């Protein structure tokens, strides 16, 4: 298992796994790992927040445990629940010949560790002396505020009590990454537990580097043109702007079509890789698409 001992280590790890980032993100990751604090990553959808946790898991040789948040997520699905089907089967197998004393024993058994289903948060805490995991709590802004309140205690002490079994405490706290698309504001109390970092859309040059690192066969010129055209879309008022993930998908589609440079027809035919709402697709096709392509060519030629 690798360790992080410097900011340069983080930058090397990110580069090794083809994650193009600026130094400020590397500093935040280094401090989170060194200080044992959760890392709160916020930014528009598709800018690479979730990918940070995946890269850290792969680069450090640690298990990735992911908790995908959603409205209505409760403790049972995030922490633990009892295996009721297994408990009922155990009771039925034993009840035919069980006496009064035996029934009490059965009741104790069915609320033991054997019948406990560990969900992501308990899996991350109950490491059983193995290497600490990378815990990804993804899109925390989709969860309810009550769940945020529960996380406050868990992220402070990295321990949790199951009344029937006992207290689980992490031998070494996991490396925690929380992400938010800022669909709503996350409570300040939770942010105070974390180191905060905003991941913005990359500039054209950096996004072209990302595309080149992720899309086999894409040329430097096409990567630059694709990044430049996406930048023009982000500067316009669309219902949903394309993220970096969409730029990568689009570049891969262009390569699959044998393109080495943008043209208006190819952009129009593949715009669905970038824009996922019909109103946005119609607007992009109807409003100065040729001018966007020409501007992308100009940016690429000047780079």
PDB file of C-alpha atoms in Angstrom:
ATOM      1  CA  UNK A   1       0.000   0.000   0.000  1.00  0.00           C
ATOM      2  CA  UNK A   2       1.403   3.372  -1.024  1.00  0.00           C
ATOM      3  CA  UNK A   3       1.442   6.384   1.273  1.00  0.00           C
ATOM      4  CA  UNK A   4       1.337  10.107   0.660  1.00  0.00           C
ATOM      5  CA  UNK A   5       4.299  11.982   2.134  1.00  0.00           C
ATOM      6  CA  UNK A   6       4.370  15.142   0.028  1.00  0.00           C
ATOM      7  CA  UNK A   7       2.390  17.258  -2.398  1.00  0.00           C
ATOM      8  CA  UNK A   8       4.687  16.038  -5.144  1.00  0.00           C
ATOM      9  CA  UNK A   9       3.606  12.476  -4.288  1.00  0.00           C
ATOM     10  CA  UNK A  10      -0.018  13.457  -4.845  1.00  0.00           C
ATOM     11  CA  UNK A  11       0.742  15.145  -8.155  1.00  0.00           C
ATOM     12  CA  UNK A  12       2.704  12.083  -9.286  1.00  0.00           C
ATOM     13  CA  UNK A  13      -0.136   9.770  -8.230  1.00  0.00           C
ATOM     14  CA  UNK A  14      -2.726  11.837 -10.115  1.00  0.00           C
ATOM     15  CA  UNK A  15      -0.536  12.007 -13.215  1.00  0.00           C
ATOM     16  CA  UNK A  16       0.170   8.262 -13.083  1.00  0.00           C
ATOM     17  CA  UNK A  17      -3.570   7.618 -13.267  1.00  0.00           C
ATOM     18  CA  UNK A  18      -4.106  10.236 -15.977  1.00  0.00           C
ATOM     19  CA  UNK A  19      -5.954  12.714 -13.779  1.00  0.00           C
ATOM     20  CA  UNK A  20      -4.997  16.194 -14.944  1.00  0.00           C
ATOM     21  CA  UNK A  21      -5.276  18.638 -12.044  1.00  0.00           C
ATOM     22  CA  UNK A  22      -3.758  21.849 -10.808  1.00  0.00           C
ATOM     23  CA  UNK A  23      -1.555  22.059  -7.728  1.00  0.00           C
ATOM     24  CA  UNK A  24      -4.316  23.437  -5.476  1.00  0.00           C
ATOM     25  CA  UNK A  25      -6.224  20.145  -5.669  1.00  0.00           C
ATOM     26  CA  UNK A  26      -3.034  18.211  -4.912  1.00  0.00           C
ATOM     27  CA  UNK A  27      -2.473  20.417  -1.846  1.00  0.00           C
ATOM     28  CA  UNK A  28      -6.018  19.767  -0.597  1.00  0.00           C
ATOM     29  CA  UNK A  29      -5.627  16.000  -1.029  1.00  0.00           C
ATOM     30  CA  UNK A  30      -2.256  16.022   0.727  1.00  0.00           C
ATOM     31  CA  UNK A  31      -3.644  17.970   3.685  1.00  0.00           C
ATOM     32  CA  UNK A  32      -6.722  15.734   3.952  1.00  0.00           C
ATOM     33  CA  UNK A  33      -4.535  12.627   4.036  1.00  0.00           C
ATOM     34  CA  UNK A  34      -1.998  14.138   6.422  1.00  0.00           C
ATOM     35  CA  UNK A  35      -4.448  15.730   8.867  1.00  0.00           C
ATOM     36  CA  UNK A  36      -6.971  12.890   8.725  1.00  0.00           C
ATOM     37  CA  UNK A  37      -9.774  15.231   7.663  1.00  0.00           C
ATOM     38  CA  UNK A  38     -12.541  14.459   5.141  1.00  0.00           C
ATOM     39  CA  UNK A  39     -12.139  16.190   1.780  1.00  0.00           C
ATOM     40  CA  UNK A  40     -15.250  18.009   0.565  1.00  0.00           C
ATOM     41  CA  UNK A  41     -15.211  18.478  -3.216  1.00  0.00           C
ATOM     42  CA  UNK A  42     -17.804  20.753  -4.726  1.00  0.00           C
ATOM     43  CA  UNK A  43     -18.379  21.774  -8.334  1.00  0.00           C
ATOM     44  CA  UNK A  44     -20.609  21.398 -11.346  1.00  0.00           C
ATOM     45  CA  UNK A  45     -21.576  17.872 -12.400  1.00  0.00           C
ATOM     46  CA  UNK A  46     -19.008  16.154 -14.596  1.00  0.00           C
ATOM     47  CA  UNK A  47     -15.869  18.051 -13.542  1.00  0.00           C
ATOM     48  CA  UNK A  48     -14.145  14.987 -12.051  1.00  0.00           C
ATOM     49  CA  UNK A  49     -15.026  15.030  -8.348  1.00  0.00           C
ATOM     50  CA  UNK A  50     -15.935  11.348  -8.100  1.00  0.00           C
ATOM     51  CA  UNK A  51     -12.895  10.450 -10.170  1.00  0.00           C
ATOM     52  CA  UNK A  52     -10.632  11.868  -7.459  1.00  0.00           C
ATOM     53  CA  UNK A  53     -11.726   9.154  -5.019  1.00  0.00           C
ATOM     54  CA  UNK A  54     -11.336   6.444  -7.662  1.00  0.00           C
ATOM     55  CA  UNK A  55      -7.824   7.619  -8.515  1.00  0.00           C
ATOM     56  CA  UNK A  56      -6.823   7.771  -4.848  1.00  0.00           C
ATOM     57  CA  UNK A  57      -8.109   4.243  -4.322  1.00  0.00           C
ATOM     58  CA  UNK A  58      -6.196   2.892  -7.300  1.00  0.00           C
ATOM     59  CA  UNK A  59      -3.067   4.916  -6.625  1.00  0.00           C
ATOM     60  CA  UNK A  60      -2.843   4.114  -2.913  1.00  0.00           C
ATOM     61  CA  UNK A  61      -3.848   0.479  -3.298  1.00  0.00           C
ATOM     62  CA  UNK A  62      -6.818   0.882  -0.965  1.00  0.00           C
ATOM     63  CA  UNK A  63     -10.323  -0.500  -1.243  1.00  0.00           C
ATOM     64  CA  UNK A  64     -12.890   1.984  -2.571  1.00  0.00           C
ATOM     65  CA  UNK A  65     -16.154   2.020  -0.631  1.00  0.00           C
ATOM     66  CA  UNK A  66     -18.837   4.149  -2.251  1.00  0.00           C
ATOM     67  CA  UNK A  67     -22.011   5.491  -0.727  1.00  0.00           C
ATOM     68  CA  UNK A  68     -24.232   7.010  -3.425  1.00  0.00           C
ATOM     69  CA  UNK A  69     -26.533   9.524  -1.776  1.00  0.00           C
ATOM     70  CA  UNK A  70     -30.148  10.113  -2.798  1.00  0.00           C
ATOM     71  CA  UNK A  71     -33.298  11.661  -1.387  1.00  0.00           C
ATOM     72  CA  UNK A  72     -34.666   9.430   1.341  1.00  0.00           C
ATOM     73  CA  UNK A  73     -31.353   7.722   2.116  1.00  0.00           C
ATOM     74  CA  UNK A  74     -31.525   6.521   5.705  1.00  0.00           C
ATOM     75  CA  UNK A  75     -29.181   4.991   8.226  1.00  0.00           C
ATOM     76  CA  UNK A  76     -30.328   1.445   7.431  1.00  0.00           C
ATOM     77  CA  UNK A  77     -29.088   1.708   3.870  1.00  0.00           C
ATOM     78  CA  UNK A  78     -25.942   3.658   4.732  1.00  0.00           C
ATOM     79  CA  UNK A  79     -24.778   1.980   7.939  1.00  0.00           C
ATOM     80  CA  UNK A  80     -26.277  -1.433   8.685  1.00  0.00           C
ATOM     81  CA  UNK A  81     -29.443  -3.494   8.753  1.00  0.00           C
ATOM     82  CA  UNK A  82     -30.400  -6.924   9.958  1.00  0.00           C
ATOM     83  CA  UNK A  83     -30.714  -9.855   7.581  1.00  0.00           C
ATOM     84  CA  UNK A  84     -34.359 -10.583   8.377  1.00  0.00           C
ATOM     85  CA  UNK A  85     -34.714 -13.460   5.919  1.00  0.00           C
ATOM     86  CA  UNK A  86     -31.740 -15.244   7.439  1.00  0.00           C
ATOM     87  CA  UNK A  87     -33.027 -14.563  10.944  1.00  0.00           C
ATOM     88  CA  UNK A  88     -36.457 -16.062  10.141  1.00  0.00           C
ATOM     89  CA  UNK A  89     -34.903 -19.146   8.564  1.00  0.00           C
ATOM     90  CA  UNK A  90     -32.681 -19.632  11.613  1.00  0.00           C
ATOM     91  CA  UNK A  91     -35.668 -19.347  13.938  1.00  0.00           C
ATOM     92  CA  UNK A  92     -37.763 -21.857  11.984  1.00  0.00           C
ATOM     93  CA  UNK A  93     -34.970 -24.392  11.882  1.00  0.00           C
ATOM     94  CA  UNK A  94     -34.467 -24.160  15.621  1.00  0.00           C
ATOM     95  CA  UNK A  95     -37.968 -23.627  17.025  1.00  0.00           C
ATOM     96  CA  UNK A  96     -39.274 -27.195  16.523  1.00  0.00           C
ATOM     97  CA  UNK A  97     -37.088 -28.655  19.245  1.00  0.00           C
ATOM     98  CA  UNK A  98     -36.295 -25.599  21.299  1.00  0.00           C
ATOM     99  CA  UNK A  99     -37.289 -25.248  24.938  1.00  0.00           C
ATOM    100  CA  UNK A 100     -37.673 -22.023  26.898  1.00  0.00           C
ATOM    101  CA  UNK A 101     -33.944 -21.644  27.579  1.00  0.00           C
ATOM    102  CA  UNK A 102     -33.106 -22.521  23.988  1.00  0.00           C
ATOM    103  CA  UNK A 103     -35.483 -19.835  22.679  1.00  0.00           C
ATOM    104  CA  UNK A 104     -33.622 -17.168  24.656  1.00  0.00           C
ATOM    105  CA  UNK A 105     -30.366 -18.380  23.166  1.00  0.00           C
ATOM    106  CA  UNK A 106     -31.834 -18.204  19.658  1.00  0.00           C
ATOM    107  CA  UNK A 107     -32.978 -14.640  20.263  1.00  0.00           C
ATOM    108  CA  UNK A 108     -29.439 -13.648  21.255  1.00  0.00           C
ATOM    109  CA  UNK A 109     -27.980 -15.406  18.230  1.00  0.00           C
ATOM    110  CA  UNK A 110     -30.173 -13.735  15.611  1.00  0.00           C
ATOM    111  CA  UNK A 111     -28.984 -10.311  16.732  1.00  0.00           C
ATOM    112  CA  UNK A 112     -25.325 -11.254  16.505  1.00  0.00           C
ATOM    113  CA  UNK A 113     -22.655 -10.228  13.969  1.00  0.00           C
ATOM    114  CA  UNK A 114     -23.513 -13.210  11.740  1.00  0.00           C
ATOM    115  CA  UNK A 115     -26.892 -11.658  10.922  1.00  0.00           C
ATOM    116  CA  UNK A 116     -25.644  -8.086  10.506  1.00  0.00           C
ATOM    117  CA  UNK A 117     -25.473  -6.669   6.969  1.00  0.00           C
ATOM    118  CA  UNK A 118     -22.774  -4.014   6.898  1.00  0.00           C
ATOM    119  CA  UNK A 119     -23.525  -1.122   4.582  1.00  0.00           C
ATOM    120  CA  UNK A 120     -20.840   1.240   3.205  1.00  0.00           C
ATOM    121  CA  UNK A 121     -20.273   3.421   6.278  1.00  0.00           C
ATOM    122  CA  UNK A 122     -19.892   0.472   8.651  1.00  0.00           C
ATOM    123  CA  UNK A 123     -17.684  -1.341   6.121  1.00  0.00           C
ATOM    124  CA  UNK A 124     -15.354   1.675   6.107  1.00  0.00           C
ATOM    125  CA  UNK A 125     -15.202   1.846   9.902  1.00  0.00           C
ATOM    126  CA  UNK A 126     -14.976  -1.877  10.641  1.00  0.00           C
ATOM    127  CA  UNK A 127     -11.680  -2.347   8.807  1.00  0.00           C
ATOM    128  CA  UNK A 128     -10.641  -5.326  11.000  1.00  0.00           C
ATOM    129  CA  UNK A 129      -7.029  -4.133  11.006  1.00  0.00           C
ATOM    130  CA  UNK A 130      -6.874  -4.116   7.204  1.00  0.00           C
ATOM    131  CA  UNK A 131      -5.596  -1.105   5.277  1.00  0.00           C
ATOM    132  CA  UNK A 132      -7.990   1.843   5.663  1.00  0.00           C
ATOM    133  CA  UNK A 133     -10.314   2.283   2.726  1.00  0.00           C
ATOM    134  CA  UNK A 134     -11.092   5.292   0.573  1.00  0.00           C
ATOM    135  CA  UNK A 135     -14.681   6.174   1.498  1.00  0.00           C
ATOM    136  CA  UNK A 136     -16.557   8.070  -1.219  1.00  0.00           C
ATOM    137  CA  UNK A 137     -19.769   9.752  -0.057  1.00  0.00           C
ATOM    138  CA  UNK A 138     -21.022  10.812  -3.456  1.00  0.00           C
ATOM    139  CA  UNK A 139     -23.464  13.676  -4.113  1.00  0.00           C
ATOM    140  CA  UNK A 140     -24.193  14.450  -0.470  1.00  0.00           C
ATOM    141  CA  UNK A 141     -26.382  17.342  -1.666  1.00  0.00           C
ATOM    142  CA  UNK A 142     -28.955  14.765  -2.811  1.00  0.00           C
ATOM    143  CA  UNK A 143     -29.395  13.362   0.711  1.00  0.00           C
ATOM    144  CA  UNK A 144     -31.749  14.839   3.301  1.00  0.00           C
ATOM    145  CA  UNK A 145     -30.515  17.214   5.990  1.00  0.00           C
ATOM    146  CA  UNK A 146     -31.247  14.569   8.646  1.00  0.00           C
ATOM    147  CA  UNK A 147     -28.653  12.323   7.059  1.00  0.00           C
ATOM    148  CA  UNK A 148     -26.118  15.159   7.116  1.00  0.00           C
ATOM    149  CA  UNK A 149     -26.672  15.446  10.868  1.00  0.00           C
ATOM    150  CA  UNK A 150     -25.921  11.745  11.255  1.00  0.00           C
ATOM    151  CA  UNK A 151     -22.688  12.138   9.288  1.00  0.00           C
ATOM    152  CA  UNK A 152     -21.502  14.899  11.628  1.00  0.00           C
ATOM    153  CA  UNK A 153     -21.000  12.456  14.488  1.00  0.00           C
ATOM    154  CA  UNK A 154     -19.657   9.660  12.352  1.00  0.00           C
ATOM    155  CA  UNK A 155     -17.012  11.815  10.638  1.00  0.00           C
ATOM    156  CA  UNK A 156     -15.881  13.219  13.980  1.00  0.00           C
ATOM    157  CA  UNK A 157     -15.276   9.992  15.870  1.00  0.00           C
ATOM    158  CA  UNK A 158     -15.222   7.314  13.145  1.00  0.00           C
ATOM    159  CA  UNK A 159     -17.121   5.014  15.431  1.00  0.00           C
ATOM    160  CA  UNK A 160     -20.666   3.777  15.606  1.00  0.00           C
ATOM    161  CA  UNK A 161     -22.636   1.698  18.084  1.00  0.00           C
ATOM    162  CA  UNK A 162     -24.945  -1.146  17.120  1.00  0.00           C
ATOM    163  CA  UNK A 163     -26.971  -1.640  20.336  1.00  0.00           C
ATOM    164  CA  UNK A 164     -27.255  -5.434  20.025  1.00  0.00           C
ATOM    165  CA  UNK A 165     -23.596  -5.987  19.105  1.00  0.00           C
ATOM    166  CA  UNK A 166     -21.421  -3.193  20.470  1.00  0.00           C
ATOM    167  CA  UNK A 167     -19.281  -0.292  19.269  1.00  0.00           C
ATOM    168  CA  UNK A 168     -17.293  -0.392  16.053  1.00  0.00           C
ATOM    169  CA  UNK A 169     -14.265   1.930  15.928  1.00  0.00           C
ATOM    170  CA  UNK A 170     -11.973   2.430  12.972  1.00  0.00           C
ATOM    171  CA  UNK A 171      -8.420   1.287  13.748  1.00  0.00           C
ATOM    172  CA  UNK A 172      -7.243   3.878  11.249  1.00  0.00           C
ATOM    173  CA  UNK A 173      -9.833   6.318   9.862  1.00  0.00           C
ATOM    174  CA  UNK A 174     -10.556   5.901   6.154  1.00  0.00           C
ATOM    175  CA  UNK A 175      -9.625   8.587   3.660  1.00  0.00           C
ATOM    176  CA  UNK A 176     -13.008  10.247   3.148  1.00  0.00           C
ATOM    177  CA  UNK A 177     -14.036  12.133   0.007  1.00  0.00           C
ATOM    178  CA  UNK A 178     -17.436  13.848  -0.098  1.00  0.00           C
ATOM    179  CA  UNK A 179     -18.766  15.322  -3.311  1.00  0.00           C
ATOM    180  CA  UNK A 180     -21.541  17.802  -4.005  1.00  0.00           C
ATOM    181  CA  UNK A 181     -22.967  19.212  -7.243  1.00  0.00           C
ATOM    182  CA  UNK A 182     -24.355  22.108  -5.204  1.00  0.00           C
ATOM    183  CA  UNK A 183     -27.972  21.381  -6.106  1.00  0.00           C
ATOM    184  CA  UNK A 184     -28.561  22.703  -2.595  1.00  0.00           C
ATOM    185  CA  UNK A 185     -26.326  24.159   0.094  1.00  0.00           C
ATOM    186  CA  UNK A 186     -24.806  21.612   2.457  1.00  0.00           C
ATOM    187  CA  UNK A 187     -24.951  22.628   6.113  1.00  0.00           C
ATOM    188  CA  UNK A 188     -21.991  24.637   7.424  1.00  0.00           C
ATOM    189  CA  UNK A 189     -21.520  22.232  10.332  1.00  0.00           C
ATOM    190  CA  UNK A 190     -20.699  19.399   7.946  1.00  0.00           C
ATOM    191  CA  UNK A 191     -18.365  21.597   5.911  1.00  0.00           C
ATOM    192  CA  UNK A 192     -16.507  22.558   9.098  1.00  0.00           C
ATOM    193  CA  UNK A 193     -15.601  18.899   9.578  1.00  0.00           C
ATOM    194  CA  UNK A 194     -13.963  18.867   6.153  1.00  0.00           C
ATOM    195  CA  UNK A 195     -11.314  20.497   4.017  1.00  0.00           C
ATOM    196  CA  UNK A 196     -13.109  22.273   1.182  1.00  0.00           C
ATOM    197  CA  UNK A 197     -12.072  22.423  -2.465  1.00  0.00           C
ATOM    198  CA  UNK A 198     -14.034  23.758  -5.443  1.00  0.00           C
ATOM    199  CA  UNK A 199     -13.336  22.005  -8.742  1.00  0.00           C
ATOM    200  CA  UNK A 200     -14.114  24.342 -11.625  1.00  0.00           C
ATOM    201  CA  UNK A 201     -14.329  23.648 -15.330  1.00  0.00           C
ATOM    202  CA  UNK A 202     -10.775  23.453 -16.715  1.00  0.00           C
ATOM    203  CA  UNK A 203      -9.538  26.009 -19.222  1.00  0.00           C
ATOM    204  CA  UNK A 204      -9.272  24.981 -22.868  1.00  0.00           C
ATOM    205  CA  UNK A 205      -5.618  23.914 -22.700  1.00  0.00           C
ATOM    206  CA  UNK A 206      -6.129  21.741 -19.610  1.00  0.00           C
ATOM    207  CA  UNK A 207      -9.333  20.191 -20.906  1.00  0.00           C
ATOM    208  CA  UNK A 208      -7.532  19.306 -24.147  1.00  0.00           C
ATOM    209  CA  UNK A 209      -4.846  17.571 -22.058  1.00  0.00           C
ATOM    210  CA  UNK A 210      -7.555  15.647 -20.192  1.00  0.00           C
ATOM    211  CA  UNK A 211      -9.124  14.557 -23.472  1.00  0.00           C
ATOM    212  CA  UNK A 212      -5.765  13.432 -24.851  1.00  0.00           C
ATOM    213  CA  UNK A 213      -5.055  11.431 -21.699  1.00  0.00           C
ATOM    214  CA  UNK A 214      -8.447   9.698 -21.736  1.00  0.00           C
ATOM    215  CA  UNK A 215      -9.277   9.150 -25.419  1.00  0.00           C
ATOM    216  CA  UNK A 216      -6.970   6.820 -27.360  1.00  0.00           C
ATOM    217  CA  UNK A 217      -6.295   7.978 -30.881  1.00  0.00           C
ATOM    218  CA  UNK A 218      -7.420  11.563 -30.477  1.00  0.00           C
ATOM    219  CA  UNK A 219      -5.073  14.088 -32.051  1.00  0.00           C
ATOM    220  CA  UNK A 220      -3.849  17.224 -30.318  1.00  0.00           C
ATOM    221  CA  UNK A 221      -5.692  19.485 -32.760  1.00  0.00           C
ATOM    222  CA  UNK A 222      -9.025  17.688 -32.398  1.00  0.00           C
ATOM    223  CA  UNK A 223      -8.681  17.709 -28.606  1.00  0.00           C
ATOM    224  CA  UNK A 224      -8.060  21.459 -28.635  1.00  0.00           C
ATOM    225  CA  UNK A 225     -10.949  22.146 -31.005  1.00  0.00           C
ATOM    226  CA  UNK A 226     -13.316  19.990 -28.968  1.00  0.00           C
ATOM    227  CA  UNK A 227     -12.315  21.714 -25.722  1.00  0.00           C
ATOM    228  CA  UNK A 228     -12.647  25.141 -27.345  1.00  0.00           C
ATOM    229  CA  UNK A 229     -16.116  24.422 -28.716  1.00  0.00           C
ATOM    230  CA  UNK A 230     -17.292  23.069 -25.363  1.00  0.00           C
ATOM    231  CA  UNK A 231     -16.020  26.283 -23.758  1.00  0.00           C
ATOM    232  CA  UNK A 232     -18.287  28.299 -26.078  1.00  0.00           C
ATOM    233  CA  UNK A 233     -21.273  26.178 -25.007  1.00  0.00           C
ATOM    234  CA  UNK A 234     -20.479  26.767 -21.329  1.00  0.00           C
ATOM    235  CA  UNK A 235     -20.392  30.508 -21.902  1.00  0.00           C
ATOM    236  CA  UNK A 236     -23.935  30.420 -23.286  1.00  0.00           C
ATOM    237  CA  UNK A 237     -27.191  29.998 -21.385  1.00  0.00           C
ATOM    238  CA  UNK A 238     -28.118  26.343 -21.713  1.00  0.00           C
ATOM    239  CA  UNK A 239     -30.305  24.367 -19.341  1.00  0.00           C
ATOM    240  CA  UNK A 240     -27.396  22.007 -18.597  1.00  0.00           C
ATOM    241  CA  UNK A 241     -23.802  22.725 -19.578  1.00  0.00           C
ATOM    242  CA  UNK A 242     -21.579  19.833 -20.667  1.00  0.00           C
ATOM    243  CA  UNK A 243     -19.082  18.586 -18.101  1.00  0.00           C
ATOM    244  CA  UNK A 244     -15.609  17.203 -18.690  1.00  0.00           C
ATOM    245  CA  UNK A 245     -17.045  13.691 -18.846  1.00  0.00           C
ATOM    246  CA  UNK A 246     -19.250  14.755 -21.767  1.00  0.00           C
ATOM    247  CA  UNK A 247     -16.267  16.323 -23.544  1.00  0.00           C
ATOM    248  CA  UNK A 248     -14.393  13.020 -23.247  1.00  0.00           C
ATOM    249  CA  UNK A 249     -17.393  11.062 -24.555  1.00  0.00           C
ATOM    250  CA  UNK A 250     -17.775  13.488 -27.450  1.00  0.00           C
ATOM    251  CA  UNK A 251     -14.107  13.308 -28.397  1.00  0.00           C
ATOM    252  CA  UNK A 252     -14.308   9.506 -28.355  1.00  0.00           C
ATOM    253  CA  UNK A 253     -17.354   9.675 -30.642  1.00  0.00           C
ATOM    254  CA  UNK A 254     -15.523  11.980 -33.067  1.00  0.00           C
ATOM    255  CA  UNK A 255     -12.551   9.602 -33.147  1.00  0.00           C
ATOM    256  CA  UNK A 256     -14.930   6.694 -33.781  1.00  0.00           C
ATOM    257  CA  UNK A 257     -16.300   8.623 -36.778  1.00  0.00           C
ATOM    258  CA  UNK A 258     -12.782   9.098 -38.108  1.00  0.00           C
ATOM    259  CA  UNK A 259     -12.625  12.844 -37.497  1.00  0.00           C
ATOM    260  CA  UNK A 260      -9.347  14.667 -37.011  1.00  0.00           C
ATOM    261  CA  UNK A 261     -10.871  18.161 -37.040  1.00  0.00           C
ATOM    262  CA  UNK A 262     -14.288  19.637 -36.349  1.00  0.00           C
ATOM    263  CA  UNK A 263     -16.773  20.498 -39.042  1.00  0.00           C
ATOM    264  CA  UNK A 264     -20.297  21.843 -38.680  1.00  0.00           C
ATOM    265  CA  UNK A 265     -22.003  18.658 -39.850  1.00  0.00           C
ATOM    266  CA  UNK A 266     -20.077  16.405 -37.456  1.00  0.00           C
ATOM    267  CA  UNK A 267     -20.790  18.744 -34.542  1.00  0.00           C
ATOM    268  CA  UNK A 268     -24.491  18.867 -35.370  1.00  0.00           C
ATOM    269  CA  UNK A 269     -24.738  15.084 -35.687  1.00  0.00           C
ATOM    270  CA  UNK A 270     -22.898  14.385 -32.429  1.00  0.00           C
ATOM    271  CA  UNK A 271     -24.139  17.267 -30.283  1.00  0.00           C
ATOM    272  CA  UNK A 272     -26.163  14.764 -28.254  1.00  0.00           C
ATOM    273  CA  UNK A 273     -22.921  13.589 -26.673  1.00  0.00           C
ATOM    274  CA  UNK A 274     -22.619  17.029 -25.073  1.00  0.00           C
ATOM    275  CA  UNK A 275     -26.146  18.290 -24.482  1.00  0.00           C
ATOM    276  CA  UNK A 276     -28.770  16.061 -22.890  1.00  0.00           C
ATOM    277  CA  UNK A 277     -31.897  18.190 -23.184  1.00  0.00           C
ATOM    278  CA  UNK A 278     -33.815  18.576 -26.452  1.00  0.00           C
ATOM    279  CA  UNK A 279     -34.216  22.331 -25.946  1.00  0.00           C
ATOM    280  CA  UNK A 280     -30.422  22.683 -25.606  1.00  0.00           C
ATOM    281  CA  UNK A 281     -29.774  20.511 -28.681  1.00  0.00           C
ATOM    282  CA  UNK A 282     -32.165  22.577 -30.804  1.00  0.00           C
ATOM    283  CA  UNK A 283     -30.675  25.821 -29.551  1.00  0.00           C
ATOM    284  CA  UNK A 284     -27.102  24.717 -30.244  1.00  0.00           C
ATOM    285  CA  UNK A 285     -27.961  23.618 -33.784  1.00  0.00           C
ATOM    286  CA  UNK A 286     -29.980  26.750 -34.573  1.00  0.00           C
ATOM    287  CA  UNK A 287     -27.773  29.450 -33.080  1.00  0.00           C
ATOM    288  CA  UNK A 288     -24.453  30.154 -34.738  1.00  0.00           C
ATOM    289  CA  UNK A 289     -23.141  26.595 -34.822  1.00  0.00           C
ATOM    290  CA  UNK A 290     -20.865  27.442 -37.756  1.00  0.00           C
ATOM    291  CA  UNK A 291     -19.477  30.392 -35.814  1.00  0.00           C
ATOM    292  CA  UNK A 292     -18.746  28.147 -32.820  1.00  0.00           C
ATOM    293  CA  UNK A 293     -16.849  25.708 -35.046  1.00  0.00           C
ATOM    294  CA  UNK A 294     -14.896  28.546 -36.656  1.00  0.00           C
ATOM    295  CA  UNK A 295     -14.025  29.950 -33.236  1.00  0.00           C
ATOM    296  CA  UNK A 296     -12.840  26.502 -32.089  1.00  0.00           C
ATOM    297  CA  UNK A 297     -10.594  26.261 -35.167  1.00  0.00           C
ATOM    298  CA  UNK A 298      -9.139  29.680 -34.393  1.00  0.00           C
ATOM    299  CA  UNK A 299      -8.439  28.837 -30.745  1.00  0.00           C
ATOM    300  CA  UNK A 300      -6.748  25.572 -31.738  1.00  0.00           C
ATOM    301  CA  UNK A 301      -4.586  27.256 -34.378  1.00  0.00           C
ATOM    302  CA  UNK A 302      -3.409  29.883 -31.888  1.00  0.00           C
ATOM    303  CA  UNK A 303      -2.588  27.411 -29.119  1.00  0.00           C
TER     304      UNK A 303
END
